[in-house]
Amino acid sequence: MSHRESKQLQFESTPDMPKSQPLTYSQLLDPAVWSYKAEGNANVVLTYVGRDSAFFGYVLRLRKEPAAPVKSSGEDAPHIHSLDHEYAFQRNVIGVLLGKEYVAEMQPVPMTREFLTAIGKVIDEARPQSRRGRGPDMNQSVAPLLPDHTLMQEVFAANSVLDSSAAPPPPSAPPTVVALELKVEDDELFCPLDLYSGDVNRVKSALQVLCQTPQNNLRFFLDGAQYPVDNTDTRARLDLFLSGGFDKILDLIAKILIDDPLFRVLKTRQQSLDAYDIEWIFKWYSALAETGKEPRDPTEEEWEAIVQDYLDEGREGPKRAVDGSISAINADAGSFDSGSDTEAPQPKRKRKDSTASIGSLDRHSFEPKGKRRRLDSDTDPFRDEISDAEKLHRVQLFMLSVTLKDLSVIITVDKDNNSKEEKSDQAPHLGKPMGAIRLGNESFRYKLRVVDIDPKRIDKISHYYQLDQDIIRHFQTLKEDKRCQP
Ligand SMILES: O=P(O)(O)O[C@@H]1[C@@H](OP(=O)(O)O)[C@H](OP(=O)(O)O)[C@H](O)[C@H](OP(=O)(O)O)[C@H]1OP(=O)(O)O
Ligand SMILES: Nc1ncnc2c1ncn2[C@@H]1O[C@H](COP(=O)(O)OP(=O)(O)OP(=O)(O)O)[C@@H](O)[C@H]1O
């Protein structure tokens, strides 16, 4: 552990974390106690499969080696890649914006090169071919241990379902916990506004579209293991969980997304933080850089102050387009492209496909691409009117919107009769589910958690600008502009 991290990574013990504190790290540095669970572009996630019940239902999130060399940061830089910075950002920035209950607590586990090398080899075969190029980052000195959000931890405390020494349940056994992970971003066929609409039919039809073409936007878990969503065996198992099977699960998920405040908050935050077109953001970023004031990544304290200012300002106000026109931002406002011209079909989005960024909606802006106007100084009514401080503030709020548009939400449900109250009371450290919901005559418990809520590097602004320009060019080639409706 680096000197800096060993001094700062003293997270308080939290209700979400295992009871046996302090952690016996050495037992976690055994590759045999981990199995591959999932990964994204920057991190690979492992499930604990060892025998210590204190860690049943937990995952380890390992950072992967960077895709490109990381720009070296000066002494005063906020170490955006350090776990303590990441954690403070997740809890004190994203937690404040969305609600702390949606953000998991984590426990730092010191890493060794020996372990990272060994685990890289062990998990290689389980990884998708397209992801194998980059192994664990050998320079990480700590990695976070997190509750596995695709499980209900206290069910395992009560039932010891995850006892790795026990025989696995037969495939015919009904699943105990069902989880769906949604990455609420653009897609050729998918309109995020449907998910946010509050209308059960629209939410459900958006989920159905996602299930038909999940790509990297939807993952499905039964008792913590990922299953292909369009598979008949998966659907047969779901029938055992809930009569009516898959269709009823989607009803249940739709009901949760409407009942719980998360999606309403998320939509408002995404839109208000992204109040200016990326063309403006890039212009302001470049103007600052040209005068020697290139924005750098904020420190933890600076991020907290930025969010506080945003909340104090009540920036959920009007949205200014590049041409200066103003439109209201509220739960019902905004227009979105939903698809491409049928005469000019585009390649489907694929993980790591170079066309992936040319979706019908741009996660880096909520403006409709087909109608977006290019930056034109003659139509710039705000030209030179704002201070450098305000330019910087707007760039920083935009960076927050990028994180909020890249996150995933994991929705986890189990039947209410799974909770053995007397036993879960004996294990208060395992946390409580967040909500209860009824569907027909049955009661369910659910929890919602957000993942992938790390800060984005501010020097990616030019990358986002380039993506945007590509998208504009793409839409200029289309004849028809289909929108999904607010
Ligand atoms: O830049 P993009 O649009 O390619 O987005 C990246 C995503 O690619 P996608 O477009 O969804 O295929 C990419 O998603 P995948 O891992 O490909 O599912 C990541 O979310 C990446 O974020 P980070 O590097 O982990 O911080 C994303 O990077 P950020 O744009 O969020 O920095
Ligand atoms: N606490 C958790 N519990 C269960 N599964 C998790 C947890 N954290 C992450 N995952 C799984 O691992 C996947 C990758 O994790 P994560 O999103 O943090 O990686 P990333 O590289 O930062 O993602 P991206 O490429 O989207 O930026 C998630 O999509 C999810 O399926």
Coordinates of C-alpha atoms and ligand atoms in Angstrom, one line a residue:
M1 CA 0.0 0.0 0.0
S2 CA 1.4 3.4 -0.9
H3 CA 2.2 5.8 1.9
R4 CA -0.6 8.1 0.9
E5 CA -3.2 5.3 0.8
S6 CA -2.1 3.6 4.0
K7 CA -2.7 6.9 5.8
Q8 CA -6.1 7.6 4.2
L9 CA -7.9 4.4 3.6
Q10 CA -9.4 4.1 7.0
F11 CA -13.0 3.7 6.1
E12 CA -15.4 3.3 8.9
S13 CA -17.1 0.0 9.5
T14 CA -20.4 0.1 7.8
P15 CA -23.7 -1.9 7.9
D16 CA -23.0 -3.2 4.4
M17 CA -19.7 -4.8 5.2
P18 CA -18.7 -8.2 6.6
K19 CA -18.7 -8.6 10.3
S20 CA -15.3 -10.1 10.8
Q21 CA -13.3 -6.9 11.1
P22 CA -10.5 -6.3 10.7
L23 CA -10.3 -8.2 7.5
T24 CA -7.8 -11.0 7.4
Y25 CA -6.3 -9.9 4.1
S26 CA -4.1 -12.8 3.5
Q27 CA -7.0 -15.2 3.1
L28 CA -8.4 -12.9 0.4
L29 CA -5.1 -12.9 -1.5
D30 CA -5.6 -16.5 -2.6
P31 CA -6.7 -16.8 -6.3
A32 CA -8.6 -20.0 -5.4
V33 CA -11.2 -18.0 -3.4
W34 CA -12.2 -15.8 -6.4
S35 CA -14.1 -16.5 -9.6
Y36 CA -14.8 -14.2 -12.5
K37 CA -18.1 -12.4 -12.4
A38 CA -18.2 -9.6 -14.9
E39 CA -16.2 -6.7 -16.3
G40 CA -16.4 -3.3 -18.0
N41 CA -13.8 -1.2 -19.8
A42 CA -11.9 -0.2 -16.6
N43 CA -12.6 -2.9 -14.0
V44 CA -13.0 -6.6 -13.6
V45 CA -15.2 -8.0 -10.8
L46 CA -14.7 -11.2 -9.0
T47 CA -17.1 -13.3 -6.8
Y48 CA -15.9 -14.7 -3.5
V49 CA -16.1 -18.5 -3.6
G50 CA -14.0 -19.3 -0.5
R51 CA -15.2 -20.9 2.7
D52 CA -15.3 -18.0 5.1
S53 CA -19.0 -17.1 5.5
A54 CA -18.0 -13.5 6.4
F55 CA -17.3 -13.0 2.7
F56 CA -20.2 -14.8 1.2
G57 CA -22.0 -12.5 -1.1
Y58 CA -19.1 -10.1 -1.7
V59 CA -17.1 -9.1 -4.8
L60 CA -13.7 -7.7 -5.4
R61 CA -13.4 -5.0 -8.0
L62 CA -10.0 -5.0 -9.6
R63 CA -8.8 -2.1 -11.8
K64 CA -7.5 -3.1 -15.2
E65 CA -4.3 -1.8 -16.7
P66 CA -5.1 1.4 -18.5
A67 CA -5.9 1.3 -22.3
A68 CA -3.6 4.2 -22.9
P69 CA -0.8 5.6 -20.8
V70 CA -2.2 7.8 -18.1
K71 CA -1.1 11.4 -18.3
S72 CA 1.2 12.0 -15.4
S73 CA -0.3 14.3 -12.8
G74 CA 1.6 16.9 -10.8
E75 CA 2.2 16.7 -7.0
D76 CA -1.0 18.6 -6.3
A77 CA -3.2 16.6 -8.6
P78 CA -6.1 14.8 -6.9
H79 CA -4.9 11.2 -7.7
I80 CA -8.1 10.5 -9.6
H81 CA -7.2 6.9 -9.8
S82 CA -6.6 6.3 -6.1
L83 CA -9.2 4.3 -4.3
D84 CA -9.7 6.9 -1.6
H85 CA -10.5 9.6 -4.2
E86 CA -12.8 7.2 -6.1
Y87 CA -14.6 6.3 -2.9
A88 CA -15.0 9.8 -1.7
F89 CA -16.4 10.8 -5.1
Q90 CA -18.9 7.9 -5.1
R91 CA -20.1 8.6 -1.6
N92 CA -19.9 12.3 -1.3
V93 CA -20.7 13.4 -4.8
I94 CA -22.8 10.7 -6.5
G95 CA -24.3 9.7 -3.2
V96 CA -25.4 13.3 -2.6
L97 CA -26.7 13.7 -6.1
L98 CA -28.7 10.5 -6.2
G99 CA -29.2 9.4 -2.5
K100 CA -26.6 7.6 -0.4
E101 CA -28.7 4.5 -0.1
Y102 CA -28.0 3.7 -3.7
V103 CA -24.2 3.8 -3.4
A104 CA -22.4 0.8 -1.8
E105 CA -19.9 1.1 1.0
M106 CA -16.6 -0.6 0.2
Q107 CA -13.7 -2.0 2.2
P108 CA -10.2 -1.6 0.9
V109 CA -8.2 -4.8 0.5
P110 CA -4.4 -4.4 0.1
M111 CA -3.2 -6.0 -3.1
T112 CA 0.1 -7.7 -3.9
R113 CA 1.7 -8.1 -7.4
E114 CA 1.9 -11.8 -6.8
F115 CA -1.8 -12.0 -6.2
L116 CA -2.7 -9.8 -9.2
T117 CA -0.4 -11.8 -11.5
A118 CA -1.9 -15.1 -10.4
I119 CA -5.5 -13.9 -10.5
G120 CA -5.0 -12.5 -14.0
K121 CA -4.1 -16.0 -15.2
V122 CA -6.9 -17.8 -13.3
I123 CA -9.7 -15.6 -14.7
D124 CA -8.4 -15.3 -18.2
E125 CA -10.4 -18.2 -19.7
A126 CA -13.7 -17.0 -18.2
R127 CA -13.3 -13.5 -19.7
P128 CA -14.9 -12.5 -23.0
Q129 CA -12.4 -12.7 -25.9
S130 CA -12.7 -9.0 -26.6
R131 CA -11.7 -8.0 -23.1
R132 CA -8.7 -10.2 -22.6
G133 CA -6.1 -7.8 -23.8
R134 CA -5.8 -5.9 -20.5
G135 CA -5.2 -7.8 -17.3
P136 CA -5.3 -6.4 -13.7
D137 CA -3.4 -3.2 -13.1
M138 CA -0.2 -4.3 -11.3
N139 CA 0.2 -0.8 -9.9
Q140 CA -3.0 -0.9 -7.7
S141 CA -2.1 -1.2 -4.1
V142 CA -5.6 -1.7 -2.9
A143 CA -8.9 -3.0 -4.3
P144 CA -12.4 -2.5 -3.0
L145 CA -14.4 -5.3 -1.5
L146 CA -18.1 -4.6 -2.1
P147 CA -21.4 -6.3 -1.4
D148 CA -22.6 -8.3 -4.4
H149 CA -25.6 -6.3 -5.5
T150 CA -27.0 -9.2 -7.5
L151 CA -27.6 -11.0 -4.2
M152 CA -29.5 -10.2 -1.0
Q153 CA -26.8 -10.7 1.6
E154 CA -29.0 -11.4 4.5
V155 CA -30.7 -14.2 2.7
F156 CA -27.3 -15.9 2.6
A157 CA -26.7 -15.2 6.2
A158 CA -30.1 -16.8 7.0
N159 CA -30.0 -19.7 4.6
S160 CA -26.3 -20.2 3.9
V161 CA -27.2 -20.6 0.3
L162 CA -23.8 -19.5 -0.9
D163 CA -21.9 -22.1 1.2
S164 CA -19.3 -23.0 -1.4
S165 CA -18.7 -26.3 0.2
A166 CA -22.3 -27.3 -0.3
A167 CA -23.5 -28.9 -3.5
P168 CA -24.8 -26.4 -6.0
P169 CA -28.6 -26.3 -6.3
P170 CA -29.9 -28.5 -9.1
P171 CA -30.8 -26.5 -12.3
S172 CA -34.4 -27.4 -11.7
A173 CA -34.4 -25.5 -8.3
P174 CA -36.2 -22.2 -8.2
P175 CA -33.9 -19.2 -8.1
T176 CA -34.0 -17.3 -4.8
V177 CA -32.8 -13.9 -6.0
V178 CA -33.3 -12.3 -9.4
A179 CA -31.4 -9.3 -10.5
L180 CA -31.4 -7.1 -13.6
E181 CA -28.6 -4.7 -14.5
L182 CA -29.4 -1.7 -16.7
K183 CA -27.0 0.6 -18.4
V184 CA -29.3 3.5 -19.2
E185 CA -27.7 4.8 -22.3
D186 CA -28.5 5.3 -25.9
D187 CA -29.0 2.5 -28.4
E188 CA -30.2 2.2 -31.9
L189 CA -33.4 0.6 -30.8
F190 CA -33.7 1.9 -27.3
C191 CA -35.1 5.2 -25.9
P192 CA -34.0 6.0 -22.3
L193 CA -37.0 8.3 -22.0
D194 CA -39.3 5.3 -22.0
L195 CA -37.6 4.0 -18.9
Y196 CA -37.9 7.4 -17.2
S197 CA -41.5 8.0 -18.4
G198 CA -43.3 6.7 -15.3
D199 CA -45.7 4.9 -17.6
V200 CA -45.8 1.2 -16.8
N201 CA -46.5 0.2 -20.5
R202 CA -43.6 2.4 -21.8
V203 CA -41.2 1.2 -19.1
K204 CA -42.1 -2.4 -19.8
S205 CA -41.8 -2.1 -23.5
A206 CA -38.3 -0.4 -23.0
L207 CA -37.3 -3.4 -20.9
Q208 CA -38.6 -5.8 -23.6
V209 CA -36.6 -4.0 -26.2
L210 CA -33.5 -4.2 -24.0
C211 CA -34.1 -7.9 -23.5
Q212 CA -34.3 -8.5 -27.2
T213 CA -31.0 -6.7 -27.9
P214 CA -29.2 -6.6 -24.5
Q215 CA -25.7 -5.8 -25.9
N216 CA -23.9 -4.1 -23.1
N217 CA -27.0 -2.4 -21.7
L218 CA -28.6 -5.3 -19.9
R219 CA -27.4 -8.2 -17.8
F220 CA -29.5 -10.7 -16.0
F221 CA -28.5 -12.7 -12.9
L222 CA -30.1 -15.6 -11.0
D223 CA -28.7 -16.2 -7.6
G224 CA -25.8 -14.0 -8.5
A225 CA -24.8 -15.9 -11.7
Q226 CA -25.2 -14.2 -15.0
Y227 CA -27.6 -15.9 -17.5
P228 CA -28.4 -15.0 -21.1
V229 CA -31.7 -13.2 -21.1
D230 CA -33.0 -14.7 -24.3
N231 CA -32.3 -18.3 -23.3
T232 CA -35.2 -20.8 -22.9
D233 CA -33.5 -22.4 -19.8
T234 CA -33.3 -19.0 -18.2
R235 CA -36.9 -18.4 -18.9
A236 CA -37.9 -21.8 -17.5
R237 CA -36.1 -21.1 -14.3
L238 CA -37.8 -17.8 -14.0
D239 CA -41.1 -19.6 -14.2
L240 CA -40.1 -21.4 -11.1
F241 CA -39.4 -18.1 -9.3
L242 CA -42.7 -16.4 -10.3
S243 CA -45.6 -17.9 -12.2
G244 CA -45.9 -16.0 -15.4
G245 CA -42.2 -16.1 -15.6
F246 CA -40.3 -13.6 -17.7
D247 CA -43.2 -11.4 -18.5
K248 CA -44.2 -11.1 -14.8
I249 CA -40.6 -10.3 -13.8
L250 CA -40.6 -7.4 -16.3
D251 CA -43.9 -6.2 -14.7
L252 CA -42.2 -6.3 -11.3
I253 CA -39.1 -4.5 -12.5
A254 CA -41.3 -1.8 -14.2
K255 CA -43.3 -1.3 -11.0
I256 CA -40.1 -0.9 -9.0
L257 CA -38.6 1.6 -11.5
I258 CA -41.8 3.7 -11.3
D259 CA -42.3 3.4 -7.5
D260 CA -38.8 4.1 -6.4
P261 CA -37.5 7.7 -6.7
L262 CA -34.1 6.7 -8.2
F263 CA -35.0 6.9 -11.9
R264 CA -36.8 10.3 -11.4
V265 CA -33.8 11.7 -9.6
L266 CA -31.4 10.3 -12.1
K267 CA -33.3 11.8 -15.1
T268 CA -33.4 15.2 -13.5
R269 CA -29.8 15.1 -12.5
Q270 CA -28.6 13.9 -15.9
Q271 CA -30.5 16.6 -17.7
S272 CA -29.7 19.5 -15.5
L273 CA -26.0 18.7 -15.2
D274 CA -25.9 18.4 -18.9
A275 CA -27.4 21.9 -19.5
Y276 CA -25.0 22.9 -22.2
D277 CA -24.2 21.3 -25.5
I278 CA -20.8 19.5 -25.7
E279 CA -19.8 22.1 -28.4
W280 CA -20.1 24.8 -25.7
I281 CA -18.4 22.7 -23.2
F282 CA -15.5 22.0 -25.5
K283 CA -15.3 25.7 -26.5
W284 CA -15.1 26.8 -22.9
Y285 CA -12.6 24.0 -22.0
S286 CA -10.4 25.1 -25.0
A287 CA -10.7 28.8 -24.1
L288 CA -9.5 28.0 -20.6
A289 CA -6.6 25.9 -21.9
E290 CA -5.5 28.5 -24.3
T291 CA -5.1 31.0 -21.5
G292 CA -3.1 28.6 -19.5
K293 CA -6.0 27.7 -17.2
E294 CA -6.6 24.2 -18.5
P295 CA -9.1 22.5 -16.2
R296 CA -7.6 19.8 -14.1
D297 CA -9.4 17.0 -12.2
P298 CA -11.0 18.4 -9.1
T299 CA -9.9 17.1 -5.6
E300 CA -12.5 15.4 -3.4
E301 CA -13.1 18.7 -1.5
E302 CA -13.5 20.6 -4.8
W303 CA -16.0 18.0 -6.1
E304 CA -18.0 18.3 -2.9
A305 CA -18.1 22.1 -3.3
I306 CA -19.0 21.9 -7.0
V307 CA -22.0 19.7 -6.1
Q308 CA -23.0 22.0 -3.2
D309 CA -22.9 25.0 -5.5
Y310 CA -25.0 23.2 -8.1
L311 CA -27.6 22.2 -5.5
D312 CA -27.6 25.7 -4.0
E313 CA -28.0 27.3 -7.4
G314 CA -31.0 25.0 -8.3
R315 CA -29.6 24.5 -11.7
E316 CA -32.5 22.3 -12.7
G317 CA -33.6 25.3 -14.8
P318 CA -33.8 25.9 -18.5
K319 CA -31.5 24.3 -21.0
R320 CA -29.6 26.4 -23.4
A321 CA -29.0 25.0 -26.8
V322 CA -26.0 26.0 -28.9
D323 CA -28.1 28.6 -30.7
G324 CA -29.1 30.2 -27.4
S325 CA -32.7 29.0 -27.6
I326 CA -34.1 28.0 -24.2
S327 CA -36.2 24.9 -23.4
A328 CA -37.5 23.7 -20.0
I329 CA -35.8 20.8 -18.3
N330 CA -38.2 18.8 -16.3
A331 CA -39.5 15.3 -16.0
D332 CA -41.5 15.7 -19.2
A333 CA -39.2 17.8 -21.3
G334 CA -36.6 17.0 -23.9
S335 CA -36.7 15.2 -27.2
F336 CA -34.6 12.3 -28.2
D337 CA -33.8 10.4 -31.3
S338 CA -34.8 6.9 -31.1
G339 CA -33.6 5.3 -34.3
S340 CA -31.8 5.6 -37.5
D341 CA -33.1 5.9 -41.0
T342 CA -34.5 2.6 -42.1
E343 CA -33.0 3.2 -45.5
A344 CA -29.6 3.6 -44.1
P345 CA -29.4 1.0 -41.3
Q346 CA -26.3 1.3 -39.1
P347 CA -24.3 -1.6 -37.7
K348 CA -25.6 -2.6 -34.3
R349 CA -23.8 -1.4 -31.3
K350 CA -21.3 -3.9 -30.0
R351 CA -19.0 -3.9 -27.1
K352 CA -15.8 -2.2 -28.2
D353 CA -17.1 -1.8 -31.7
S354 CA -15.7 1.3 -33.2
T355 CA -19.2 2.3 -34.3
A356 CA -20.4 2.0 -30.7
S357 CA -20.4 5.7 -30.2
I358 CA -22.5 6.5 -33.2
G359 CA -25.8 5.7 -31.4
S360 CA -29.0 7.5 -32.0
L361 CA -28.7 9.3 -28.6
D362 CA -25.5 10.7 -27.3
R363 CA -24.8 9.8 -23.7
H364 CA -22.6 12.9 -23.6
S365 CA -25.4 15.2 -24.4
F366 CA -29.2 15.0 -24.2
E367 CA -29.7 17.0 -27.4
P368 CA -31.2 15.3 -30.4
K369 CA -28.4 14.7 -32.8
G370 CA -30.3 15.2 -36.0
K371 CA -31.5 18.6 -35.0
R372 CA -28.3 19.8 -33.3
R373 CA -26.9 23.0 -34.6
R374 CA -23.2 23.5 -35.1
L375 CA -21.5 26.0 -32.9
D376 CA -21.7 29.3 -34.8
S377 CA -20.2 32.5 -33.2
D378 CA -22.8 34.7 -34.9
T379 CA -25.6 32.9 -33.1
D380 CA -23.7 32.8 -29.8
P381 CA -25.7 35.2 -27.6
F382 CA -23.5 34.3 -24.6
R383 CA -20.2 35.0 -26.3
D384 CA -17.7 36.3 -23.9
E385 CA -20.4 36.9 -21.3
I386 CA -19.3 34.4 -18.7
S387 CA -16.3 34.5 -16.5
D388 CA -13.5 31.9 -16.5
A389 CA -14.8 30.6 -13.2
E390 CA -18.3 30.1 -14.7
K391 CA -16.8 28.3 -17.7
L392 CA -14.9 26.0 -15.4
H393 CA -18.0 25.3 -13.3
R394 CA -20.0 24.4 -16.4
V395 CA -17.3 22.1 -17.6
Q396 CA -17.2 20.4 -14.2
L397 CA -21.0 19.9 -14.1
F398 CA -20.8 18.4 -17.6
M399 CA -18.2 15.9 -16.3
L400 CA -20.6 14.8 -13.6
S401 CA -23.3 14.3 -16.2
V402 CA -21.0 11.9 -18.0
T403 CA -20.6 9.8 -15.0
L404 CA -24.4 9.7 -14.4
K405 CA -25.0 8.7 -18.0
D406 CA -22.4 5.9 -17.9
L407 CA -23.6 4.3 -14.6
S408 CA -25.5 1.0 -14.3
V409 CA -28.4 0.3 -12.0
I410 CA -28.8 -3.1 -10.5
I411 CA -32.3 -4.1 -9.4
T412 CA -32.4 -7.1 -7.2
V413 CA -35.6 -8.8 -6.0
D414 CA -36.5 -11.8 -3.9
K415 CA -39.7 -13.1 -2.3
D416 CA -40.6 -11.6 1.0
N417 CA -40.8 -15.0 2.6
N418 CA -37.0 -15.4 2.1
S419 CA -36.3 -13.1 5.0
K420 CA -35.8 -14.9 8.2
E421 CA -36.2 -11.9 10.4
E422 CA -34.9 -13.4 13.6
K423 CA -31.7 -14.5 11.8
S424 CA -31.1 -11.4 9.8
D425 CA -31.4 -9.4 13.0
Q426 CA -28.5 -11.4 14.3
A427 CA -26.5 -10.2 11.3
P428 CA -27.3 -6.4 11.1
H429 CA -23.9 -5.8 9.3
L430 CA -25.4 -7.4 6.2
G431 CA -27.7 -4.4 5.5
K432 CA -31.3 -4.2 4.8
P433 CA -33.2 -4.4 1.5
M434 CA -34.5 -1.0 0.4
G435 CA -38.1 -1.6 -0.4
A436 CA -41.1 -3.8 -0.5
I437 CA -43.5 -4.2 -3.4
R438 CA -46.5 -6.3 -4.2
L439 CA -47.5 -7.9 -7.5
G440 CA -50.8 -9.6 -7.5
N441 CA -51.0 -11.6 -4.3
E442 CA -47.3 -11.9 -3.9
S443 CA -44.9 -9.7 -1.9
F444 CA -41.3 -9.0 -2.9
R445 CA -38.4 -7.2 -1.4
Y446 CA -36.1 -5.2 -3.7
K447 CA -33.0 -3.1 -3.6
L448 CA -31.5 -0.7 -6.1
R449 CA -27.8 0.0 -6.3
V450 CA -25.8 2.1 -8.8
V451 CA -22.4 0.8 -10.1
D452 CA -19.7 2.3 -12.2
I453 CA -19.9 5.7 -10.7
D454 CA -16.3 6.7 -10.8
P455 CA -15.1 10.2 -11.8
K456 CA -14.3 10.7 -15.4
R457 CA -11.0 12.3 -16.4
I458 CA -11.6 15.9 -17.4
D459 CA -9.1 15.6 -20.3
K460 CA -11.6 13.2 -22.0
I461 CA -13.6 16.3 -23.0
S462 CA -11.9 16.4 -26.4
H463 CA -12.7 12.7 -26.9
Y464 CA -16.4 13.4 -26.1
Y465 CA -16.3 16.4 -28.5
Q466 CA -14.9 14.1 -31.3
L467 CA -17.6 11.5 -30.6
D468 CA -20.2 14.2 -30.9
Q469 CA -18.8 15.5 -34.2
D470 CA -18.9 11.9 -35.5
I471 CA -22.5 11.6 -34.4
I472 CA -23.5 14.9 -36.0
R473 CA -21.9 13.8 -39.3
H474 CA -23.7 10.5 -39.0
F475 CA -27.1 12.1 -38.5
Q476 CA -26.5 14.6 -41.3
T477 CA -26.4 11.6 -43.7
L478 CA -29.9 10.5 -42.6
K479 CA -33.0 11.5 -44.3
E480 CA -35.5 10.8 -41.5
D481 CA -35.3 11.7 -37.9
K482 CA -37.2 9.4 -35.6
R483 CA -37.6 10.6 -32.1
C484 CA -38.8 8.9 -29.0
Q485 CA -41.4 11.1 -27.4
P486 CA -41.2 12.6 -23.9
Ligands
LIG1 O1 -16.4 7.0 -24.4 P1 -17.4 6.0 -24.9 O2 -18.6 6.6 -25.4 O3 -16.8 5.0 -25.8 O4 -17.9 5.2 -23.6 C1 -17.2 4.2 -22.9 C2 -18.1 3.0 -22.9 O5 -18.2 2.5 -24.2 P2 -19.6 2.3 -24.9 O6 -19.7 3.6 -25.8 O7 -20.7 2.2 -23.9 O8 -19.3 1.1 -25.7 C3 -17.5 1.9 -22.0 O9 -18.5 0.9 -21.9 P3 -18.1 -0.7 -22.1 O10 -17.1 -1.0 -21.1 O11 -17.7 -0.8 -23.5 O12 -19.4 -1.4 -21.8 C4 -17.2 2.4 -20.6 O13 -18.4 2.7 -19.9 C5 -16.3 3.7 -20.6 O14 -16.1 4.2 -19.3 P4 -14.8 3.9 -18.5 O15 -13.6 3.9 -19.4 O16 -15.0 2.6 -17.8 O17 -14.8 5.1 -17.5 C6 -16.9 4.7 -21.5 O18 -16.1 5.8 -21.5 P5 -16.6 7.3 -21.1 O19 -17.1 8.0 -22.3 O20 -17.7 7.1 -20.1 O21 -15.4 8.0 -20.5
LIG2 N1 -21.0 -4.5 -6.4 C1 -21.3 -5.3 -7.4 N2 -22.1 -6.3 -7.3 C2 -22.4 -7.1 -8.4 N3 -21.9 -6.9 -9.6 C3 -21.1 -5.9 -9.8 C4 -20.8 -5.0 -8.7 N4 -19.9 -4.1 -9.3 C5 -19.8 -4.4 -10.6 N5 -20.5 -5.5 -10.9 C6 -20.6 -6.1 -12.2 O1 -19.4 -5.9 -12.9 C7 -19.5 -5.2 -14.1 C8 -18.3 -4.3 -14.3 O2 -18.2 -3.5 -13.2 P1 -18.0 -1.9 -13.4 O3 -19.2 -1.4 -14.1 O4 -17.7 -1.3 -12.1 O5 -16.8 -1.9 -14.4 P2 -16.3 -0.7 -15.3 O6 -15.1 -1.2 -16.1 O7 -16.1 0.5 -14.5 O8 -17.5 -0.4 -16.3 P3 -17.7 0.5 -17.7 O9 -16.9 -0.1 -18.7 O10 -19.1 0.4 -18.0 O11 -17.2 1.8 -17.3 C9 -20.9 -4.4 -13.9 O12 -21.4 -4.1 -15.1 C10 -21.6 -5.5 -13.1 O13 -22.2 -6.5 -13.9

